[in-house]
């Protein structure tokens, strides 16, 4: 999502699977069109929106129920009518990840890495499964790699965001501090890739390019309908989020020369922004049949607004 709705720290999110996953599509849709807002969307409308992706009504309703049981969505009842909104806790927890989805690769970085990094020491937390799960989920999705037992590092994490997230998690025994690399010897990008799986991430970016670059020409020529725009944009964001969660955003000095993210980023930003109005129009059209007020609150986001804001 894009979204403040995102795979985020400590929440029991659905596992990734082959083909359209209705839970993932719901998370992406609610983050894209009701970003940062706990808007109660009629369940029947959400079921119809998922129908655009060939998700059956039974599977759509099951996905809504499961997300509610996992604590991601809140159920609202009014007589026989039901609606779902994103829980406030999830909105807060996912905000940093949502902004990372839209910003990653979009801003020019200053040349030359200063060697700065953020270290998180988990200490005895790793011994507790209950506390370890949410903390590790946050660290992995935030671009941290485990250097050794109980020591995690990120070369791109925002210190304020780390401070807020760890405070929200409130896991005892965790210490975080800023550090500077003073010596790395002959550690090349390949060696850094042992800790950060940049080879796997590169492959994922290349697959993304193969999957979505064909749509650039169709968009340029205005060949996609509003329904097709909604489908392509949502599926693309779902795929992009999955890659971003794996990307540690290493500085250029630690990346291979053929790093494919710049090309993937251009494709993502172009399609996400250009398809936004059409996708929003289709979503509004469906929602309006159930709740015109909610339809009027449906708004798409753009990478341009986030990176330039």
Coordinates of C-alpha atoms in Angstrom, one line a residue:
X1 CA 0.0 0.0 0.0
X2 CA 1.3 2.3 -1.3
X3 CA -0.3 3.1 1.5
X4 CA -0.1 3.3 5.0
X5 CA -1.5 -0.1 4.5
X6 CA 1.5 -2.3 4.0
X7 CA 3.2 -5.5 5.2
X8 CA 4.4 -4.0 8.4
X9 CA 6.0 -4.7 11.7
X10 CA 4.5 -7.3 14.0
X11 CA 1.2 -7.9 12.3
X12 CA 0.0 -11.3 11.1
X13 CA -0.1 -10.7 7.4
X14 CA -1.0 -13.2 4.7
X15 CA 1.7 -15.2 3.1
X16 CA 2.7 -14.5 -0.5
X17 CA 1.3 -17.0 -3.0
X18 CA 1.3 -17.6 -6.8
X19 CA -1.5 -15.7 -8.6
X20 CA -3.7 -12.9 -7.3
X21 CA -3.9 -13.1 -3.5
X22 CA -7.2 -11.4 -2.5
X23 CA -5.8 -10.4 0.9
X24 CA -2.8 -8.7 -0.7
X25 CA -5.0 -7.0 -3.3
X26 CA -7.3 -5.7 -0.5
X27 CA -4.3 -4.3 1.4
X28 CA -3.0 -2.6 -1.7
X29 CA -6.4 -1.2 -2.8
X30 CA -7.2 0.3 0.6
X31 CA -3.8 1.8 0.9
X32 CA -3.9 3.2 -2.6
X33 CA -7.3 4.9 -2.5
X34 CA -7.8 5.7 1.2
X35 CA -4.3 6.3 2.3
X36 CA -3.8 7.1 6.0
X37 CA -7.6 7.2 6.6
X38 CA -9.8 4.8 8.4
X39 CA -12.6 5.0 5.9
X40 CA -15.3 2.4 6.3
X41 CA -15.9 0.9 2.9
X42 CA -19.0 -1.2 2.3
X43 CA -18.0 -4.9 2.1
X44 CA -20.2 -5.5 -0.9
X45 CA -18.3 -2.7 -2.7
X46 CA -15.0 -4.3 -1.9
X47 CA -16.2 -7.7 -3.0
X48 CA -17.2 -6.1 -6.4
X49 CA -13.8 -4.4 -6.7
X50 CA -12.1 -7.7 -6.2
X51 CA -14.3 -9.1 -8.8
X52 CA -12.4 -7.0 -11.3
X53 CA -9.4 -9.3 -10.6
X54 CA -11.4 -12.5 -11.1
X55 CA -11.7 -13.0 -7.4
X56 CA -14.9 -14.8 -6.5
X57 CA -17.4 -13.3 -4.0
X58 CA -16.8 -16.2 -1.6
X59 CA -13.0 -15.7 -1.8
X60 CA -13.3 -11.9 -1.4
X61 CA -15.5 -12.2 1.7
X62 CA -13.2 -14.8 3.2
X63 CA -10.3 -12.5 2.6
X64 CA -12.1 -9.6 4.4
X65 CA -12.9 -11.9 7.4
X66 CA -9.3 -13.1 7.6
X67 CA -7.9 -9.6 7.5
X68 CA -10.3 -8.6 10.3
X69 CA -9.3 -11.6 12.4
X70 CA -5.6 -10.7 11.9
X71 CA -6.3 -7.3 13.3
X72 CA -5.6 -5.4 10.0
X73 CA -9.2 -4.4 9.3
X74 CA -12.0 -3.3 11.6
X75 CA -15.6 -4.6 10.9
X76 CA -18.4 -2.1 11.1
X77 CA -22.1 -3.2 11.3
X78 CA -25.2 -1.1 10.6
X79 CA -28.2 -3.3 10.6
X80 CA -27.6 -5.9 8.0
X81 CA -24.9 -3.8 6.2
X82 CA -21.2 -4.3 6.9
X83 CA -18.2 -2.2 6.1
X84 CA -14.5 -2.5 6.7
X85 CA -11.8 0.1 7.5
X86 CA -8.1 -0.1 8.2
X87 CA -7.4 -0.2 11.9
X88 CA -5.7 2.9 13.3
X89 CA -2.8 0.9 14.8
X90 CA -2.1 -0.5 11.4
X91 CA -2.3 2.9 9.7
X92 CA 0.4 4.2 12.2
X93 CA 2.6 1.1 11.9
X94 CA 2.5 1.1 8.1
X95 CA 3.1 4.7 7.4
X96 CA 6.9 4.5 7.2
X97 CA 6.7 1.4 4.9
X98 CA 4.1 3.1 2.7
X99 CA 6.3 6.2 2.1
X100 CA 9.3 3.9 1.4
X101 CA 7.2 2.1 -1.3
X102 CA 6.8 5.4 -3.1
X103 CA 10.1 7.0 -2.5
X104 CA 12.6 4.2 -3.0
X105 CA 14.8 4.9 -5.9
X106 CA 13.0 8.2 -6.6
X107 CA 15.4 10.7 -5.1
X108 CA 18.9 11.3 -6.3
X109 CA 21.4 10.4 -3.6
X110 CA 24.4 12.5 -2.8
X111 CA 27.5 10.9 -4.4
X112 CA 29.8 9.1 -2.0
X113 CA 28.7 7.1 0.9
X114 CA 29.7 8.5 4.3
X115 CA 29.9 5.1 5.9
X116 CA 26.9 5.9 8.2
X117 CA 24.7 3.1 9.3
X118 CA 22.1 2.3 12.0
X119 CA 22.7 -0.7 14.3
X120 CA 20.1 -2.4 16.3
X121 CA 21.1 -4.8 19.1
X122 CA 18.4 -7.1 20.1
X123 CA 20.2 -8.9 23.0
X124 CA 18.1 -11.5 24.7
X125 CA 15.0 -10.7 22.6
X126 CA 16.0 -13.4 20.1
X127 CA 15.3 -15.9 22.8
X128 CA 11.7 -15.0 23.0
X129 CA 9.5 -16.2 20.1
X130 CA 6.6 -13.9 21.1
X131 CA 8.8 -10.8 21.0
X132 CA 11.2 -11.9 18.3
X133 CA 8.5 -12.2 15.5
X134 CA 7.3 -8.6 15.4
X135 CA 10.8 -7.2 15.9
X136 CA 12.3 -9.3 13.1
X137 CA 9.4 -8.6 10.8
X138 CA 10.1 -4.9 11.2
X139 CA 13.9 -5.2 10.8
X140 CA 13.7 -7.3 7.7
X141 CA 11.1 -5.1 6.0
X142 CA 13.1 -2.0 7.0
X143 CA 16.2 -3.1 5.1
X144 CA 18.2 -4.4 8.1
X145 CA 20.5 -7.4 7.8
X146 CA 21.7 -9.6 10.6
X147 CA 25.5 -9.2 10.8
X148 CA 25.7 -11.7 13.7
X149 CA 23.5 -13.0 16.4
X150 CA 21.6 -10.1 18.0
X151 CA 23.2 -7.4 15.8
X152 CA 21.3 -5.9 12.8
X153 CA 22.5 -3.2 10.5
X154 CA 21.0 -0.9 7.9
X155 CA 22.9 1.6 5.7
X156 CA 19.8 3.5 4.6
X157 CA 17.4 3.5 7.6
X158 CA 16.0 6.9 8.7
X159 CA 17.0 7.4 12.3
X160 CA 13.8 9.2 13.3
X161 CA 11.7 6.4 11.7
X162 CA 13.7 3.7 13.5
X163 CA 13.2 5.5 16.8
X164 CA 9.5 5.8 16.3
X165 CA 9.0 2.2 15.1
X166 CA 11.0 0.7 17.9
X167 CA 9.2 2.8 20.4
X168 CA 5.8 1.6 19.0
X169 CA 7.0 -2.0 19.2
X170 CA 8.0 -1.5 22.8
X171 CA 10.2 -4.6 22.9
X172 CA 12.4 -4.6 26.0
X173 CA 16.1 -5.1 25.7
X174 CA 16.5 -3.4 22.3
X175 CA 19.2 -0.8 21.8
X176 CA 19.7 1.2 18.6
X177 CA 22.4 3.7 17.7
X178 CA 24.0 5.5 14.7
X179 CA 27.4 4.3 13.7
X180 CA 30.0 5.0 11.0
X181 CA 32.0 2.4 9.1
X182 CA 35.7 3.1 9.7
X183 CA 37.2 0.2 7.8
X184 CA 35.9 -2.5 5.5
X185 CA 39.1 -4.0 4.1
X186 CA 38.6 -5.7 0.8
X187 CA 34.8 -6.3 1.3
X188 CA 33.4 -5.9 -2.2
X189 CA 29.7 -5.5 -3.2
X190 CA 29.6 -9.3 -3.7
X191 CA 30.6 -9.8 -0.1
X192 CA 28.1 -7.3 1.2
X193 CA 25.5 -9.3 -0.8
X194 CA 26.1 -12.2 1.5
X195 CA 24.4 -10.3 4.3
X196 CA 21.9 -8.4 2.1
X197 CA 20.4 -10.6 -0.6
X198 CA 20.9 -8.2 -3.4
X199 CA 21.2 -10.9 -6.0
X200 CA 17.7 -12.1 -5.3
X201 CA 16.5 -8.5 -5.2
X202 CA 18.1 -7.8 -8.6
X203 CA 16.4 -10.8 -10.1
X204 CA 13.0 -9.6 -8.7
X205 CA 13.6 -6.2 -10.3
X206 CA 14.4 -7.8 -13.6
X207 CA 11.2 -9.8 -13.4
X208 CA 9.3 -6.7 -12.6
X209 CA 10.7 -5.0 -15.7
X210 CA 9.8 -7.9 -17.9
X211 CA 6.2 -8.0 -16.5
X212 CA 5.3 -4.4 -16.6
X213 CA 7.4 -2.6 -19.3
X214 CA 5.0 -3.7 -22.1
X215 CA 2.3 -1.5 -20.6
X216 CA 4.3 1.7 -21.1
X217 CA 3.5 1.9 -24.8
X218 CA -0.2 1.1 -24.2
X219 CA -0.4 3.8 -21.6
X220 CA 1.4 6.3 -23.9
X221 CA -1.2 5.6 -26.6
X222 CA -4.1 5.7 -24.2
X223 CA -5.2 2.1 -25.0
X224 CA -6.1 1.0 -21.4
X225 CA -9.6 1.2 -20.1
X226 CA -10.4 2.4 -16.6
X227 CA -10.9 -1.3 -15.6
X228 CA -7.6 -2.3 -17.1
X229 CA -5.9 0.6 -15.4
X230 CA -7.2 -0.4 -12.0
X231 CA -6.1 -4.0 -12.5
X232 CA -2.6 -3.2 -13.9
X233 CA -1.9 -0.5 -11.3
X234 CA -3.0 -2.6 -8.4
X235 CA -1.1 -5.7 -9.4
X236 CA 2.0 -3.7 -10.1
X237 CA 1.9 -2.0 -6.7
X238 CA 1.4 -5.4 -5.0
X239 CA 4.5 -6.7 -6.9
X240 CA 6.5 -3.5 -6.2
X241 CA 5.8 -3.6 -2.5
X242 CA 7.1 -7.2 -2.3
X243 CA 10.4 -6.2 -3.9
X244 CA 10.8 -3.0 -1.8
X245 CA 10.4 -5.1 1.4
X246 CA 13.5 -7.0 0.3
X247 CA 15.6 -4.1 -1.0
X248 CA 18.1 -2.9 1.7
X249 CA 18.7 0.3 -0.4
X250 CA 22.5 -0.1 -0.3
X251 CA 24.6 2.9 -1.4
X252 CA 25.9 2.8 -5.0
X253 CA 29.4 1.9 -3.7
X254 CA 28.1 -1.4 -2.5
X255 CA 25.9 -2.3 -5.5
X256 CA 26.9 -4.2 -8.7
X257 CA 27.3 -2.1 -11.9
X258 CA 24.3 -3.6 -13.6
X259 CA 21.9 -2.9 -10.7
X260 CA 18.4 -2.9 -12.3
X261 CA 16.4 -0.8 -9.9
X262 CA 16.7 2.5 -11.8
X263 CA 15.0 1.1 -14.8
X264 CA 12.3 -0.7 -12.7
X265 CA 11.7 2.5 -10.8
X266 CA 11.0 4.5 -14.0
X267 CA 8.5 1.9 -15.1
X268 CA 6.8 1.8 -11.6
X269 CA 6.6 5.6 -11.2
X270 CA 5.4 6.2 -14.8
X271 CA 2.6 3.6 -14.7
X272 CA 1.6 4.3 -11.1
X273 CA 1.2 8.0 -11.7
X274 CA -0.2 7.9 -15.2
X275 CA -2.8 5.2 -14.5
X276 CA -3.9 6.8 -11.2
X277 CA -6.7 8.9 -12.5
X278 CA -8.3 6.1 -14.6
X279 CA -7.9 3.6 -11.8
X280 CA -9.5 6.0 -9.3
X281 CA -12.4 6.6 -11.7
X282 CA -13.1 2.9 -12.0
X283 CA -12.9 2.4 -8.2
X284 CA -15.2 5.4 -7.6
X285 CA -17.7 4.1 -10.1
X286 CA -18.0 0.8 -8.3
X287 CA -18.1 2.3 -4.8
X288 CA -20.7 4.9 -5.7
X289 CA -23.3 2.2 -6.3
X290 CA -23.0 1.3 -2.6
X291 CA -22.0 4.6 -0.8
X292 CA -21.6 7.9 -2.7
X293 CA -19.9 9.5 0.3
X294 CA -17.2 6.9 0.5
X295 CA -16.8 7.1 -3.3
X296 CA -16.2 10.8 -3.0
X297 CA -13.4 10.1 -0.5
X298 CA -11.6 7.8 -2.9
X299 CA -8.4 9.4 -4.1
X300 CA -5.3 8.0 -5.8
X301 CA -1.7 8.7 -4.7
X302 CA 1.3 9.5 -6.9
X303 CA 5.0 9.0 -6.5
X304 CA 5.5 12.6 -7.8
X305 CA 3.6 14.1 -4.9
X306 CA 5.6 12.1 -2.3
X307 CA 9.0 12.6 -3.8
X308 CA 8.5 16.3 -4.5
X309 CA 6.5 17.0 -1.3

